[in-house]
XYZ file of C-alpha atoms in Angstrom:
551
model
C -0.144 5.271 -76.599
C -3.443 4.432 -78.289
C -5.846 4.665 -75.411
C -8.315 7.191 -74.101
C -7.122 8.726 -70.865
C -8.834 10.924 -68.300
C -5.728 13.055 -68.216
C -6.354 14.026 -71.847
C -8.950 16.403 -70.408
C -6.119 18.548 -69.022
C -3.429 18.085 -71.679
C -4.947 17.548 -75.170
C -5.994 20.186 -77.708
C -5.110 23.816 -78.241
C -7.638 24.879 -75.561
C -5.451 23.144 -72.968
C -2.306 25.142 -73.739
C -2.520 26.957 -70.351
C -2.927 23.640 -68.555
C 0.063 22.163 -70.392
C 2.097 25.250 -69.607
C 1.624 24.601 -65.913
C 2.494 20.931 -66.374
C 5.658 21.885 -68.264
C 6.653 24.097 -65.345
C 6.743 20.902 -63.275
C 9.245 19.358 -65.679
C 6.789 17.231 -67.654
C 8.332 16.532 -71.062
C 6.608 16.365 -74.443
C 6.927 12.573 -74.457
C 5.343 12.337 -71.026
C 2.325 14.336 -72.201
C 1.261 11.203 -74.070
C 1.631 8.891 -71.037
C -0.855 8.073 -68.243
C -0.788 10.481 -65.306
C -0.701 8.557 -62.021
C -1.437 10.200 -58.677
C 0.395 9.008 -55.568
C -1.562 9.688 -52.378
C 1.146 9.567 -49.719
C 0.295 9.715 -46.012
C 3.902 10.441 -44.985
C 4.350 12.567 -41.881
C 6.692 12.749 -38.904
C 4.153 12.332 -36.055
C 2.798 8.851 -36.860
C 5.330 5.989 -36.435
C 3.533 4.006 -39.119
C 4.131 6.833 -41.614
C 7.640 8.115 -41.003
C 9.138 5.743 -43.585
C 6.534 6.276 -46.305
C 8.651 8.871 -48.113
C 11.164 6.162 -49.020
C 8.405 3.788 -50.123
C 6.739 6.487 -52.196
C 10.050 7.194 -53.942
C 10.163 3.532 -54.998
C 6.555 3.746 -56.171
C 7.511 6.756 -58.313
C 10.369 4.766 -59.836
C 8.051 1.878 -60.614
C 5.445 4.117 -62.262
C 8.046 5.846 -64.434
C 9.720 2.565 -65.401
C 6.384 1.061 -66.448
C 5.462 4.009 -68.652
C 3.542 6.410 -66.439
C 4.072 9.915 -65.075
C 3.875 10.071 -61.259
C 2.481 13.049 -59.319
C 2.651 12.882 -55.538
C 0.361 14.623 -53.058
C -0.097 14.480 -49.314
C -2.780 12.860 -47.169
C -3.267 13.457 -43.451
C -2.884 10.725 -40.844
C -3.713 10.531 -37.141
C -1.890 8.186 -34.751
C -4.602 6.606 -32.616
C -2.079 5.677 -29.936
C -0.973 9.292 -29.486
C -4.586 10.521 -29.719
C -5.801 7.910 -27.216
C -7.360 8.754 -23.868
C -8.103 12.448 -24.441
C -10.208 14.701 -26.671
C -7.935 14.001 -29.623
C -9.446 10.542 -30.066
C -12.725 12.152 -31.102
C -11.012 13.343 -34.279
C -9.714 9.938 -35.344
C -12.752 8.343 -36.996
C -13.837 11.608 -38.696
C -10.400 11.715 -40.318
C -11.369 8.646 -42.358
C -13.879 10.713 -44.311
C -11.425 13.613 -44.610
C -8.858 11.268 -46.171
C -11.390 9.885 -48.646
C -12.558 13.394 -49.516
C -9.046 14.768 -50.038
C -8.046 11.951 -52.366
C -11.276 12.334 -54.337
C -10.661 16.069 -54.642
C -7.121 15.633 -55.951
C -7.949 12.753 -58.301
C -10.986 14.407 -59.835
C -9.563 17.919 -60.094
C -6.379 16.766 -61.819
C -7.980 13.957 -63.846
C -5.460 11.297 -62.900
C -5.641 8.102 -64.944
C -4.781 5.979 -61.933
C -3.890 6.140 -58.254
C -1.376 4.520 -55.938
C -2.259 5.051 -52.295
C 0.619 4.749 -49.822
C -0.489 4.564 -46.217
C -0.615 2.723 -42.951
C -2.633 2.886 -39.737
C -6.193 2.767 -38.573
C -8.241 5.313 -40.550
C -5.824 6.046 -43.364
C -6.082 2.717 -45.213
C -9.909 2.579 -44.895
C -10.156 6.172 -46.109
C -7.968 5.343 -49.092
C -10.110 2.324 -49.969
C -13.246 4.456 -49.687
C -11.714 7.014 -52.059
C -10.738 4.256 -54.466
C -14.284 2.912 -54.594
C -15.752 6.413 -54.834
C -13.590 7.703 -57.687
C -13.474 4.268 -59.335
C -10.341 4.878 -61.356
C -7.619 2.191 -61.466
C -6.095 2.139 -57.977
C -3.673 0.033 -55.976
C -2.720 0.336 -52.305
C 0.677 -0.058 -50.710
C 0.420 -0.541 -46.954
C 3.520 0.510 -45.033
C 3.982 -2.582 -42.889
C 4.171 -3.431 -39.180
C 6.786 -2.321 -36.692
C 9.255 -4.845 -35.339
C 8.504 -6.173 -31.863
C 9.980 -4.425 -28.885
C 12.188 -6.438 -26.559
C 12.966 -6.465 -22.852
C 14.322 -9.167 -20.539
C 13.844 -11.912 -23.101
C 10.262 -10.966 -23.950
C 8.775 -9.487 -27.123
C 6.794 -6.314 -26.511
C 4.122 -4.221 -28.202
C 2.345 -0.959 -27.424
C -0.348 -2.816 -25.483
C 2.235 -3.822 -22.869
C 2.717 -0.123 -22.150
C -1.022 0.626 -21.978
C -1.504 -2.284 -19.572
C 1.511 -1.085 -17.609
C -0.526 1.977 -16.605
C -2.961 -0.327 -14.829
C -0.112 -2.191 -13.169
C 1.281 1.046 -11.774
C -2.174 1.905 -10.437
C -2.359 -1.557 -8.868
C 1.054 -1.163 -7.260
C 2.504 -4.145 -9.132
C 4.834 -1.997 -11.267
C 6.882 1.056 -10.394
C 6.925 4.276 -12.363
C 10.580 3.602 -13.121
C 9.784 0.160 -14.551
C 7.009 1.653 -16.680
C 9.472 4.235 -18.011
C 11.901 1.455 -18.924
C 9.064 -0.412 -20.625
C 7.975 2.571 -22.707
C 11.515 3.032 -24.027
C 11.752 -0.627 -25.123
C 8.302 -1.353 -26.572
C 8.341 0.596 -29.838
C 11.689 0.234 -31.641
C 11.044 2.237 -34.810
C 8.820 2.893 -37.797
C 5.775 0.871 -38.752
C 2.269 0.208 -37.504
C 1.862 -1.248 -33.999
C 3.087 -4.827 -33.911
C 0.013 -6.964 -33.266
C -3.171 -7.606 -35.166
C -4.596 -4.257 -34.161
C -6.724 -2.145 -36.491
C -3.896 -0.864 -38.714
C -2.541 -4.314 -39.492
C -5.996 -5.867 -39.686
C -6.978 -3.350 -42.362
C -3.743 -4.034 -44.248
C -4.725 -7.710 -44.207
C -8.249 -6.828 -45.368
C -6.813 -4.763 -48.230
C -4.701 -7.660 -49.448
C -7.516 -10.178 -48.916
C -9.946 -8.201 -51.071
C -7.335 -7.917 -53.813
C -6.450 -4.222 -53.552
C -2.744 -4.673 -52.740
C -0.110 -7.028 -54.079
C 0.151 -10.541 -52.579
C 2.224 -10.582 -49.398
C 2.117 -6.817 -48.888
C 0.253 -6.668 -45.573
C 2.617 -8.590 -43.304
C 6.015 -7.458 -44.615
C 7.676 -5.477 -41.792
C 8.150 -1.775 -42.397
C 11.949 -2.024 -42.189
C 12.349 -5.134 -44.364
C 13.942 -4.733 -47.792
C 11.023 -6.755 -49.172
C 8.793 -3.773 -48.387
C 10.965 -1.518 -50.542
C 10.858 -4.054 -53.360
C 7.086 -4.442 -53.211
C 6.792 -0.633 -53.283
C 8.628 -0.624 -56.613
C 6.437 -3.488 -57.867
C 3.310 -1.642 -56.756
C 4.279 1.361 -58.857
C 4.823 -0.892 -61.848
C 1.529 -2.734 -61.283
C -0.720 0.316 -61.637
C 0.014 0.705 -65.367
C -1.524 -2.635 -66.465
C -4.629 -1.724 -64.451
C -4.850 1.614 -66.289
C -4.299 0.040 -69.700
C -6.963 -2.609 -69.068
C -9.236 -0.133 -67.242
C -9.560 -2.436 -64.236
C -11.169 -0.248 -61.587
C -11.755 -0.653 -57.838
C -15.401 -1.574 -58.254
C -14.284 -4.456 -60.463
C -12.240 -5.711 -57.502
C -14.213 -4.534 -54.450
C -17.266 -6.722 -54.919
C -19.535 -8.757 -52.674
C -17.265 -11.767 -53.245
C -14.074 -9.936 -52.356
C -15.619 -8.328 -49.278
C -16.836 -11.735 -48.121
C -13.297 -13.056 -48.573
C -11.963 -10.165 -46.487
C -14.440 -10.922 -43.706
C -13.440 -14.602 -43.837
C -9.800 -13.653 -43.341
C -10.825 -11.257 -40.578
C -12.581 -14.076 -38.723
C -9.673 -16.454 -39.278
C -7.182 -13.958 -37.872
C -9.315 -12.637 -35.008
C -8.902 -9.070 -36.210
C -10.010 -5.726 -34.843
C -13.677 -4.942 -34.273
C -13.054 -1.715 -36.204
C -13.010 -3.691 -39.435
C -16.784 -3.976 -39.167
C -17.093 -0.186 -39.397
C -14.514 0.143 -42.138
C -15.577 -2.699 -44.409
C -19.170 -1.463 -44.252
C -18.028 2.063 -45.143
C -15.974 0.747 -48.079
C -18.934 -1.339 -49.241
C -21.150 1.745 -49.105
C -18.770 3.643 -51.378
C -18.629 0.666 -53.763
C -22.444 0.320 -53.794
C -22.152 -3.223 -52.450
C -24.838 -4.313 -49.962
C -23.195 -5.351 -46.688
C -24.745 -5.726 -43.242
C -23.967 -6.989 -39.765
C -25.811 -10.166 -40.734
C -23.026 -10.959 -43.231
C -20.414 -10.718 -40.481
C -22.534 -12.830 -38.165
C -23.072 -15.564 -40.741
C -19.405 -15.786 -41.693
C -18.403 -15.834 -38.020
C -20.334 -19.097 -37.683
C -18.636 -20.605 -40.747
C -14.968 -19.642 -40.444
C -12.721 -20.901 -37.624
C -10.123 -18.771 -35.878
C -6.789 -20.182 -37.124
C -4.132 -17.598 -36.135
C -3.584 -16.789 -32.448
C -2.464 -13.204 -32.924
C -1.691 -10.395 -30.487
C -3.294 -8.966 -28.392
C -5.153 -12.106 -27.282
C -2.485 -14.519 -28.516
C 1.307 -14.637 -28.686
C 1.972 -13.981 -32.376
C 3.047 -10.647 -33.852
C 2.701 -9.572 -37.482
C 6.397 -10.340 -37.957
C 5.655 -13.928 -36.926
C 2.746 -14.059 -39.381
C 5.034 -12.783 -42.135
C 7.603 -15.490 -41.478
C 4.844 -18.119 -41.538
C 3.740 -17.114 -45.036
C 1.621 -14.001 -44.537
C -1.847 -13.490 -45.962
C -1.265 -15.731 -49.010
C -0.712 -18.627 -46.588
C -3.885 -17.702 -44.690
C -5.772 -17.723 -47.996
C -4.342 -21.165 -48.732
C -5.647 -22.564 -45.437
C -9.037 -20.956 -46.049
C -9.245 -21.876 -49.745
C -12.218 -24.279 -49.318
C -14.259 -21.317 -48.049
C -13.118 -18.599 -50.470
C -14.856 -17.246 -53.542
C -12.692 -16.567 -56.564
C -12.161 -12.896 -57.373
C -9.671 -10.777 -59.294
C -6.891 -8.747 -57.697
C -4.652 -5.827 -58.638
C -1.810 -8.289 -59.216
C -3.531 -9.861 -62.223
C -3.788 -13.152 -60.340
C -7.067 -14.378 -58.930
C -7.461 -14.916 -55.196
C -7.681 -18.678 -55.703
C -4.485 -18.646 -57.773
C -2.717 -16.696 -55.025
C -3.939 -19.245 -52.465
C -2.919 -22.181 -54.645
C 0.639 -20.866 -55.128
C 1.142 -19.881 -51.473
C 3.299 -21.814 -49.015
C 2.332 -22.276 -45.369
C 5.758 -22.110 -43.736
C 4.599 -22.792 -40.177
C 1.295 -24.518 -39.385
C 1.789 -23.807 -35.680
C 1.262 -20.122 -36.549
C -1.210 -20.382 -39.439
C -3.170 -23.433 -38.421
C -5.407 -25.566 -40.587
C -9.170 -25.199 -40.380
C -9.292 -28.694 -38.900
C -6.910 -27.757 -36.069
C -8.062 -24.223 -35.343
C -7.444 -22.053 -32.292
C -11.215 -21.656 -31.809
C -14.080 -23.159 -33.763
C -16.008 -19.876 -34.165
C -14.557 -16.887 -35.977
C -12.722 -14.139 -34.127
C -15.607 -11.624 -34.055
C -19.254 -11.915 -33.097
C -22.233 -9.668 -33.734
C -24.537 -9.453 -30.721
C -28.071 -8.134 -30.461
C -30.786 -7.914 -27.843
C -32.719 -5.453 -25.747
C -29.590 -3.414 -24.930
C -28.457 -3.274 -28.568
C -31.457 -3.776 -30.886
C -29.418 -2.784 -33.938
C -26.340 -4.737 -32.945
C -23.009 -4.644 -31.125
C -19.591 -6.137 -31.833
C -17.164 -8.147 -29.689
C -13.777 -9.690 -30.435
C -14.706 -13.089 -29.024
C -11.227 -14.451 -29.814
C -9.918 -12.177 -27.047
C -12.583 -13.145 -24.462
C -11.778 -15.959 -21.987
C -14.220 -18.842 -22.404
C -15.476 -18.488 -18.833
C -16.703 -14.970 -19.657
C -18.717 -15.906 -22.738
C -21.744 -15.974 -20.472
C -22.081 -13.416 -17.726
C -24.830 -11.680 -15.808
C -24.061 -8.761 -13.546
C -24.976 -5.309 -12.268
C -24.401 -2.223 -14.375
C -21.997 0.544 -13.396
C -22.937 3.470 -15.619
C -20.591 6.216 -16.798
C -21.520 9.092 -19.088
C -18.178 9.181 -20.869
C -14.724 7.609 -20.863
C -13.060 9.948 -18.364
C -15.271 9.171 -15.334
C -15.020 5.465 -16.173
C -11.236 5.632 -16.314
C -11.111 7.488 -13.006
C -13.315 4.850 -11.364
C -11.207 1.997 -12.751
C -7.909 3.467 -11.555
C -9.474 4.190 -8.142
C -10.473 0.501 -7.881
C -14.142 1.441 -7.573
C -15.115 -1.309 -10.024
C -15.806 -4.735 -8.520
C -15.353 -8.149 -10.106
C -18.580 -9.149 -11.780
C -19.584 -5.575 -12.634
C -20.648 -4.584 -16.120
C -19.255 -1.122 -16.815
C -21.315 0.937 -19.258
C -19.532 3.804 -21.031
C -22.100 5.747 -23.032
C -22.429 8.995 -24.971
C -19.256 7.961 -26.824
C -20.984 6.904 -30.074
C -20.575 8.374 -33.549
C -22.912 11.308 -32.838
C -22.734 11.549 -29.068
C -18.975 11.769 -28.498
C -18.868 12.764 -31.349
C -16.379 10.676 -33.297
C -16.842 7.299 -31.570
C -13.515 7.262 -29.697
C -11.683 4.066 -28.839
C -11.609 2.857 -25.236
C -8.130 1.322 -25.118
C -7.135 3.176 -21.954
C -9.984 1.768 -19.791
C -9.687 -1.749 -21.183
C -5.919 -1.827 -20.755
C -6.223 -0.411 -17.236
C -8.614 -3.242 -16.328
C -6.122 -5.789 -17.644
C -3.200 -4.133 -15.889
C -5.092 -3.995 -12.590
C -5.724 -7.722 -12.847
C -9.499 -7.764 -13.247
C -10.798 -11.061 -14.620
C -14.583 -10.758 -14.545
C -15.444 -7.186 -15.518
C -17.373 -6.618 -18.732
C -17.110 -3.278 -20.539
C -19.909 -2.187 -22.874
C -19.919 1.041 -24.896
C -21.573 2.793 -27.797
C -18.043 3.894 -28.664
C -15.297 1.737 -30.126
C -12.427 -0.425 -28.946
C -8.887 -0.456 -30.218
C -7.697 -3.506 -32.091
C -5.359 -3.871 -29.120
C -8.236 -4.460 -26.713
C -8.601 -7.854 -25.078
C -11.137 -9.204 -22.621
C -14.958 -9.091 -22.518
C -15.365 -5.719 -24.224
C -18.463 -5.065 -26.331
C -18.621 -1.996 -28.539
C -20.573 -0.319 -31.347
C -23.823 -0.603 -29.352
C -26.577 0.666 -31.625
C -28.603 2.756 -31.402
C -26.232 4.898 -29.347
C -27.210 6.819 -26.228
C -27.198 10.197 -27.974
C -30.109 9.207 -30.220
C -32.119 7.537 -27.479
C -30.933 3.956 -27.757
C -31.660 1.656 -24.782
C -28.114 2.153 -23.479
C -29.190 5.709 -22.567
C -31.722 4.387 -20.042
C -29.489 1.989 -18.088
C -29.024 2.863 -14.407
C -26.578 1.670 -11.779
C -27.577 -1.732 -10.481
C -29.628 -2.781 -13.519
C -28.930 -6.379 -14.429
C -27.371 -7.050 -17.829
C -26.949 -10.474 -19.388
C -24.468 -11.320 -22.128
C -24.233 -14.659 -23.918
C -21.655 -14.849 -26.696
C -22.707 -18.387 -27.569
C -26.246 -17.161 -28.291
C -25.024 -13.757 -29.579
C -27.271 -11.981 -27.074
C -26.893 -8.804 -25.009
C -29.925 -7.974 -22.890
C -30.934 -5.351 -20.347
C -33.087 -7.210 -17.826
C -35.367 -4.332 -16.918
C -39.125 -4.346 -17.322
C -40.321 -2.594 -20.482
C -42.712 -0.379 -18.527
C -39.826 0.872 -16.368
C -37.777 1.653 -19.469
C -40.714 3.532 -21.003
C -40.908 5.732 -17.889
C -37.184 6.416 -18.002
C -37.397 7.278 -21.680
C -40.089 9.882 -21.045
C -37.830 11.571 -18.482
C -34.697 11.361 -20.644
C -33.059 14.384 -22.196
C -30.149 13.984 -24.621
C -26.783 15.311 -23.529
C -25.949 18.493 -25.427
C -22.338 19.350 -26.218
C -20.934 22.598 -27.542
C -19.314 21.654 -30.836
C -17.595 23.527 -33.620
C -15.619 22.829 -36.764
C -15.061 19.249 -37.886
C -16.828 17.631 -34.949
C -19.945 19.778 -35.370
C -20.216 18.857 -39.045
C -19.518 15.212 -38.281
C -22.142 14.947 -35.533
C -24.751 16.472 -37.841
C -24.182 14.000 -40.674
C -22.871 10.705 -39.273
C -24.854 7.463 -39.380
C -25.020 4.874 -36.599
C -22.325 2.257 -36.039
C -24.404 -0.574 -37.490
C -24.258 1.312 -40.814
C -20.496 1.833 -40.687
C -20.584 5.333 -39.130
C -20.504 6.793 -42.629
C -21.378 10.418 -43.268
C -24.424 11.267 -45.336
């Protein structure tokens, strides 16, 4: 093969005889010494439902690489299940794992001088971490996302994990028995794959495909579908043309492709976490991206897919309607042309796509909502911004003014919610849960689901932490600056009046500036005893409006 390869640094010349000796001990043949070495970063494990099937998919990737003329080498990547980590100290480790994943892939790729990478993963921080590593190492890379879980089923109704989280609130309200909740939890999650709705894992799979870093159709194919096995094989084959042409992630992850991803995000009504992750990926790719970009695109792109948790449609339904290629087709007047790992441009993918059900993937003229699914808010409570999934907020709650109920952490807030100490109209503030203050910016799915399960209709939840992609209702997160660094959210007291206006993208603390100045003088940051990963993370992490990246 007449091409210069990075792997030549470990296998060419008499000086590399020791290196080759080690490679030969792995079974690498003389013929294979002249072929591209392709790393497979596989997030397989047996604790995350979205990852338990990745061993099979990785095997097909290996076959594809070998068949196309490469030599595959597989290595492991960690993965945390946010659902299992939710509601306790474990959730503080979730977002930091994103950087660990990116670091570990960089370490393996650079140390072993791979010519290309195939990243096999699913779930909330794993796919973003893989994309960050791809942009950072900038060697030819393609992602294979593992696919969504099938819907659960009970009494004629499709189920997802959010039904179980909201069931906790129903038990607290007395509208569901413990026995019924137990029955529900055994029916909701039928097997492998990422959680069924357009939560963070599936949103990021859709973002990956939209920006051109996975093959067309990959994101929505269910984990157990034979099409997922076939696309795994095709993914392995597809990395070799990228290596031969030296098409690298920064050729694909550009301002145009990131804008396309945000457009799809708005059209789908995806997770608020995509704001953090896309900004972190852009940082690694040296692409300027800010909250203003999200805000502008939110005004331009309508919400055309009514997906779970706010709507009825699961990822399986989206797949049957045509998947992300069909979404691209409906959005084609708004898209910018860009290349993809498939060799086809985004506009070509959109042109060739078929919208199989326009009741699921609606046209831009007949959208679910005229604004996009996310909004960026700012104001005196969040000078540097906050994020809300407006697609999941009832229209009557787009404007609301109410008294603050302040909680220094998720646990006291959850206790108050389950004890019915929150009143309709209240605005619950959960602070000191930001990137530095928690640390780790944990998700607040347990409180938000409890509110839904208890039947609250007019309670707003605001936090400097995050929300799960499964959150629905008037829940505003990523408040920046966070409480731990002296942001205005640190100075809110019970009874203060807060005004939100999603139409105007405003979030204001209606307290006189002189009063806030007095409170600030008396304020002392909360100090936590930290060690290990969390101590290092808290010392280096940026604010949410910058993607919570580590410096």
